[in-house]
Short mmCIF file of C-alpha atoms and ligand atoms in Angstrom, two decimals:
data_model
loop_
_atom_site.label_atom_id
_atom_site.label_comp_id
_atom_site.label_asym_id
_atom_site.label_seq_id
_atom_site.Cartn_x
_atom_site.Cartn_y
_atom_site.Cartn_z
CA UNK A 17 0.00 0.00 0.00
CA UNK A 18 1.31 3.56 -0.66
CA UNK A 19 1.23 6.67 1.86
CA UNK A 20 -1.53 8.55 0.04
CA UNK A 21 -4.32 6.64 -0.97
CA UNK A 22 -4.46 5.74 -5.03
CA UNK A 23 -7.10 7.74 -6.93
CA UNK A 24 -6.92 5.82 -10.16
CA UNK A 25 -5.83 2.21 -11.69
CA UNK A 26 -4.53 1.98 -15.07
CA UNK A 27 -4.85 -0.96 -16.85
CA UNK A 28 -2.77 -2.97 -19.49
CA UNK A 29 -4.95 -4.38 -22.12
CA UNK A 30 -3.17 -7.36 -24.15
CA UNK A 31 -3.22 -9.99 -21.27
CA UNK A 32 -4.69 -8.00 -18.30
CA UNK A 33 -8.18 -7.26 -20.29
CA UNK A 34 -8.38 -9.50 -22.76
CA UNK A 35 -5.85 -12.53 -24.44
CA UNK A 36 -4.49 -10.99 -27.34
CA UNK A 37 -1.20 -12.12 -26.43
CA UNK A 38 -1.91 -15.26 -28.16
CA UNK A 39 -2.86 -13.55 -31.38
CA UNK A 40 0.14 -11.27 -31.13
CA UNK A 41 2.18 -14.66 -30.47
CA UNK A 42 0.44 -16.29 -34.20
CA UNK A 43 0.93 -13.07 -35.72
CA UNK A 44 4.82 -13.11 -34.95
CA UNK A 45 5.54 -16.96 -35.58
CA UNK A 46 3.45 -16.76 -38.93
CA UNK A 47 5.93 -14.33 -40.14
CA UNK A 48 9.22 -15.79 -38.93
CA UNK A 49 8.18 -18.59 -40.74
CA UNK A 50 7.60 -17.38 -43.44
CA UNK A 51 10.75 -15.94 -43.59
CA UNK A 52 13.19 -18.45 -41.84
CA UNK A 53 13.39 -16.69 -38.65
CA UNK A 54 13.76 -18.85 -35.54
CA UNK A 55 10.86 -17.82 -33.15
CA UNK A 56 9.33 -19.93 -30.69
CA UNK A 57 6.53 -19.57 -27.66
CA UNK A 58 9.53 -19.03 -25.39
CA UNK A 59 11.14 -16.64 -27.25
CA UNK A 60 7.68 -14.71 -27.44
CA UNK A 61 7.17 -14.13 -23.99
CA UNK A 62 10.33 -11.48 -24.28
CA UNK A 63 7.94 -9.49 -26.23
CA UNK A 64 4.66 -9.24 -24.11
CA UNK A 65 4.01 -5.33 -23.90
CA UNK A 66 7.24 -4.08 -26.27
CA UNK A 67 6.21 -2.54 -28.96
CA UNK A 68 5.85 -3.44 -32.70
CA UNK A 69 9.16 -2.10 -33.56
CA UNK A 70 10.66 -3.71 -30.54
CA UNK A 71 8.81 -6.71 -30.51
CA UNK A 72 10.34 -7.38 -34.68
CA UNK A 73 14.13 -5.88 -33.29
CA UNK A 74 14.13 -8.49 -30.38
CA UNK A 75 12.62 -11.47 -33.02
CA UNK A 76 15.32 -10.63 -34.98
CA UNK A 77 18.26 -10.87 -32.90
CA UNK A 78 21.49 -10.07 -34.00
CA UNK A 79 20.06 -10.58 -37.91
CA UNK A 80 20.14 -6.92 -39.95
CA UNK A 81 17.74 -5.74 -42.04
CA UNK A 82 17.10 -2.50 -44.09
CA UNK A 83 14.17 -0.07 -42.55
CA UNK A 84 12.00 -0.65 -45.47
CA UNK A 85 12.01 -4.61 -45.20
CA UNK A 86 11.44 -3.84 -41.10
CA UNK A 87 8.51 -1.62 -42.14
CA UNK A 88 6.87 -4.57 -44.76
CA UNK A 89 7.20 -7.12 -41.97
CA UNK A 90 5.66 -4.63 -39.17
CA UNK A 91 2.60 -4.51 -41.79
CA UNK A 92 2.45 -7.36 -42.62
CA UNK A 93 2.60 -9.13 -39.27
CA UNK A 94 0.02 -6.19 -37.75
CA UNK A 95 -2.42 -7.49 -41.02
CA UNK A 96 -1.98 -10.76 -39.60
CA UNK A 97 -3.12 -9.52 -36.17
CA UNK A 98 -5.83 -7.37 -37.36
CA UNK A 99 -7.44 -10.17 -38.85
CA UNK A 100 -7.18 -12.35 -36.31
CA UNK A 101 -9.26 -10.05 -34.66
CA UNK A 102 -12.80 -9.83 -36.81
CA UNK A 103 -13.86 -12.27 -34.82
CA UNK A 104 -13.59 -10.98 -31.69
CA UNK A 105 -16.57 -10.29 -29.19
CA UNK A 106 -17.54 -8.82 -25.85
CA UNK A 107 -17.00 -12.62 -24.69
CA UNK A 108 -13.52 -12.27 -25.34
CA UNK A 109 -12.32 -10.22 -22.08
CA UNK A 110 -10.46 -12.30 -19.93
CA UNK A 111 -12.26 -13.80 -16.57
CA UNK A 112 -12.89 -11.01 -14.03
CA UNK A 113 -11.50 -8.52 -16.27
CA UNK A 114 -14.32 -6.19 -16.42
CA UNK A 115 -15.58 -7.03 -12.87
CA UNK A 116 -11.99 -5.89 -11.83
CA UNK A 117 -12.63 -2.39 -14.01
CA UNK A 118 -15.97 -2.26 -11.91
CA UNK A 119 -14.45 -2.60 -8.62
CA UNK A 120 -12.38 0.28 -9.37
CA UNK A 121 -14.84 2.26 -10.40
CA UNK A 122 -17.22 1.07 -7.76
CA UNK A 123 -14.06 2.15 -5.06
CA UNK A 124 -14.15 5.70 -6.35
CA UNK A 125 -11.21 5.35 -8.54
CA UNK A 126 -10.59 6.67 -11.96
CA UNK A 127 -10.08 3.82 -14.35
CA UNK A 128 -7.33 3.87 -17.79
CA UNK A 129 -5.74 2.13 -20.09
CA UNK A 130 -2.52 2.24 -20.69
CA UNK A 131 -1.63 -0.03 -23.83
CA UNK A 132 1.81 -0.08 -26.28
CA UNK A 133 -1.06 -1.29 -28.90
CA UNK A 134 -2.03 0.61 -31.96
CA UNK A 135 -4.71 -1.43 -32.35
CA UNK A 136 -5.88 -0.55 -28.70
CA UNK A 137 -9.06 1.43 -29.54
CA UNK A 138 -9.75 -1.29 -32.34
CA UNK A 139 -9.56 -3.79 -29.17
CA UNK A 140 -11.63 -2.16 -26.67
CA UNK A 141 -14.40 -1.71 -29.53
CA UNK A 142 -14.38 -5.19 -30.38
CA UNK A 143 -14.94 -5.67 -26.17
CA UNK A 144 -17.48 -2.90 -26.11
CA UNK A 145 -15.44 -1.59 -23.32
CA UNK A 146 -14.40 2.03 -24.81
CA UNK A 147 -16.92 3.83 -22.64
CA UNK A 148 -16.27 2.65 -19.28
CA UNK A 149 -12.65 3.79 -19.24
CA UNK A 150 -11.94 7.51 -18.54
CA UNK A 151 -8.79 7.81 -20.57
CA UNK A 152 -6.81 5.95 -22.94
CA UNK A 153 -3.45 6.11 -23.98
CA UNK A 154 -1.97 3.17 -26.51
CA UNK A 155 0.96 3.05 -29.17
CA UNK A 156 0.28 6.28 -30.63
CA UNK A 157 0.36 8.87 -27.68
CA UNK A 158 3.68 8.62 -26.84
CA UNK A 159 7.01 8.04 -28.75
CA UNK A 160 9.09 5.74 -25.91
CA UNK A 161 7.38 2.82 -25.84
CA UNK A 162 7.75 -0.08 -22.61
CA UNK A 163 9.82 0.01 -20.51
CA UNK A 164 10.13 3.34 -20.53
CA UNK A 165 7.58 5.52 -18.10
CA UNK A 166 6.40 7.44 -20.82
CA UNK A 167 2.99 5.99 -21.59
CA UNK A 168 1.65 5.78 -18.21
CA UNK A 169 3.24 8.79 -16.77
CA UNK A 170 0.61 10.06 -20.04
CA UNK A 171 -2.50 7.97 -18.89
CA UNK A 172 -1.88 9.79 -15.61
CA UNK A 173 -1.97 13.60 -17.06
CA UNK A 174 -5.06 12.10 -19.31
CA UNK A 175 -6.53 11.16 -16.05
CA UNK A 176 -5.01 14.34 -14.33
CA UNK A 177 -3.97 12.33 -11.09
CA UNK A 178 -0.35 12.45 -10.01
CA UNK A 179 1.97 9.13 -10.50
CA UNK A 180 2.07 8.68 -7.36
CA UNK A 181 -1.32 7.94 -6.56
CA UNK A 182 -1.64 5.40 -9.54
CA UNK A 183 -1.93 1.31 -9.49
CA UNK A 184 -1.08 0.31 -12.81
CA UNK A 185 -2.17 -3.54 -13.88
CA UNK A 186 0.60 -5.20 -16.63
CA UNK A 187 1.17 -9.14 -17.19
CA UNK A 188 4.41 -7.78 -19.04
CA UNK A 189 7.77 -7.76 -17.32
CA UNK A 190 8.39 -4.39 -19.19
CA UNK A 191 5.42 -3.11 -18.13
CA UNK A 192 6.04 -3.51 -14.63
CA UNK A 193 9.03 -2.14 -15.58
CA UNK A 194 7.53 1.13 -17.12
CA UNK A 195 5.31 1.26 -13.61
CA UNK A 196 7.85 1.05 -11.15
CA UNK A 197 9.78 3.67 -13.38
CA UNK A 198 6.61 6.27 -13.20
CA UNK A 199 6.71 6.07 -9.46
CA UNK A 200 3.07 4.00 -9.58
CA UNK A 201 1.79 0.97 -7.69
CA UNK A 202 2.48 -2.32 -9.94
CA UNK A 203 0.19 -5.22 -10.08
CA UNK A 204 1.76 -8.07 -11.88
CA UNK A 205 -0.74 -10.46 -13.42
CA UNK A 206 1.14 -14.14 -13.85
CA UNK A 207 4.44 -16.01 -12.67
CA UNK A 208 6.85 -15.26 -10.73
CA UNK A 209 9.48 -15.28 -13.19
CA UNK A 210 7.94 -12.77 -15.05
CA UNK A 211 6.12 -9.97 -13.01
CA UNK A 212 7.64 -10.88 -9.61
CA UNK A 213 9.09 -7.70 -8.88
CA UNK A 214 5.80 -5.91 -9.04
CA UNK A 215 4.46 -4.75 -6.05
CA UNK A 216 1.92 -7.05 -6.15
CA UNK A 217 1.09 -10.47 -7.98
CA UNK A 218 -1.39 -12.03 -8.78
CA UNK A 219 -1.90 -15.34 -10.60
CA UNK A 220 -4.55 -14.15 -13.14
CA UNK A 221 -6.89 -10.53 -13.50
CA UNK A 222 -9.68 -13.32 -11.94
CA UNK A 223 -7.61 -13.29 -8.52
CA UNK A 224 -6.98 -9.33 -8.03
CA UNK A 225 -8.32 -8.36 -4.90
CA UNK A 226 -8.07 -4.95 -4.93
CA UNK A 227 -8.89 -4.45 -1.18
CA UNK A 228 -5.83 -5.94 -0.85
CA UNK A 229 -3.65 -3.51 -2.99
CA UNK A 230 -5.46 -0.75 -1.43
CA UNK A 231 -5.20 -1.64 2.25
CA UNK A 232 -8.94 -1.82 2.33
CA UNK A 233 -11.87 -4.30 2.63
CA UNK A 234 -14.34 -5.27 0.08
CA UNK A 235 -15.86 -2.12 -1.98
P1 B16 B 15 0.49 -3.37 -31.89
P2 B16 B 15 -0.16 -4.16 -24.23
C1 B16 B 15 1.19 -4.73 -26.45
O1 B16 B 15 -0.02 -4.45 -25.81
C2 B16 B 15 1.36 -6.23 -26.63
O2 B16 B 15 1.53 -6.87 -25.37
C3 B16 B 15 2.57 -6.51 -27.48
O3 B16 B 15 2.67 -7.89 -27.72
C4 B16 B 15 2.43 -5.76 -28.81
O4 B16 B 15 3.61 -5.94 -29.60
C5 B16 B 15 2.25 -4.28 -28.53
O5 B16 B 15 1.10 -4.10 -27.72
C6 B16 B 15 2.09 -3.47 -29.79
O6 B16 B 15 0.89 -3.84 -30.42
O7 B16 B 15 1.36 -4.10 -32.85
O8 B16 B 15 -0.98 -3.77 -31.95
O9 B16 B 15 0.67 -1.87 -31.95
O10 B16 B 15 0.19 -5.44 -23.54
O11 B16 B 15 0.77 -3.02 -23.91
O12 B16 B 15 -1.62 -3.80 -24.09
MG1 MG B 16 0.19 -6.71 -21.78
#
């Protein structure tokens, strides 16, 4: 629990909200395939919450190529992803997801997202989910992507509530990276290995107890 008592949560959205890090995951290995690059599931999880760019740099490795070929494969893996997508449905949020964004707002707290995705908005239509968030910021709001504070420190301003009294939510080791670094409360959602130097874990977004977090009982 912090000294002053939070007066917002922000909220990762690829595997806090909803699962997309599986169709990011497909997206990726469909186009180191195609093209002979070594990828795997393990290899993936180093990307959860980087961002396009940085997700392609890390695939990569130590391999160079030009910035046009980086830009084709960007598209074309992003085409991959946004297709993956049409399907996608209000049933789609992850268990406890939204009940989680309730609490919150239920608790008196100003709820955000805070996403390295520029297919964010895209995302939270598909959920029908854009209305109960007061702010959003995603890939295109600020230039440093995870782990850098940037994009956070901006859902803050959006929110205009000071770092400090902000609980962010990330399943990404860079995003609890990018929390810690913006002076907020950090949630980790999944193992040990990966978000255990949040301030908090929790198994899954189903086993959040924000009372806890907050140093309170139930809302
Ligand atoms: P896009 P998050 C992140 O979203 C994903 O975790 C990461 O896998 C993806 O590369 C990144 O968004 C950029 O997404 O290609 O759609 O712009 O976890 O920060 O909500
Ligand atoms: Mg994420």
């Amino acid at each position: 629990m912090t000294d002053v008592r939070p007066r917002a949560v922000i909220f990762d959205l690829d595997g806090v909200i909803t699962d997309t890090a599986e169709q990011h995951y497909q997206g990726w290995q469909r186009l180191a395939d195609e093209e002979g690059l070594p990828f795997d599931r393990t290899a993936n999880e180093a990307l959860r919450g980087l961002s396009r760019r940085e997700s392609l740099l890390a695939l990569l490795g130590d391999r160079q190529v030009d910035e046009p070929t980086l830009e084709a494969w960007m598209e074309r893996k992003n085409r991959y992803y946004v297709d993956s997508l049409a399907g996608m449905t209000p049933d789609d949020a992850l268990p406890g997801a939204v009940d989680l964004v309730d609490d919150a707002k239920r608790r008196g707290l100003k709820v955000a997202i805070g996403s390295s995705s520029k297919n964010a908005g895209l995302v939270l239509e598909k959920l029908q989910l854009t209305d109960r968030f007061d702010a959003v910021a995603d890939g295109h709001s600020v230039e440093r992507a995870k782990p850098a504070p940037d994009l956070f420190l901006e859902a803050a301003r959006r929110l205009d509530v000071p770092p400090g009294q902000c609980v962010v939510v990330e399943d990404a080791t860079s995003g609890v990276d990018a929390a810690l670094a913006a002076g907020m409360v950090a949630v980790g959602v999944g193992p040990a290995d990966r978000v255990g130097h949040a301030t908090y874990r929790f198994d899954t977004p189903a086993d959040i107890d924000l009372g806890v977090v907050l140093g309170e009982g139930p809302a």
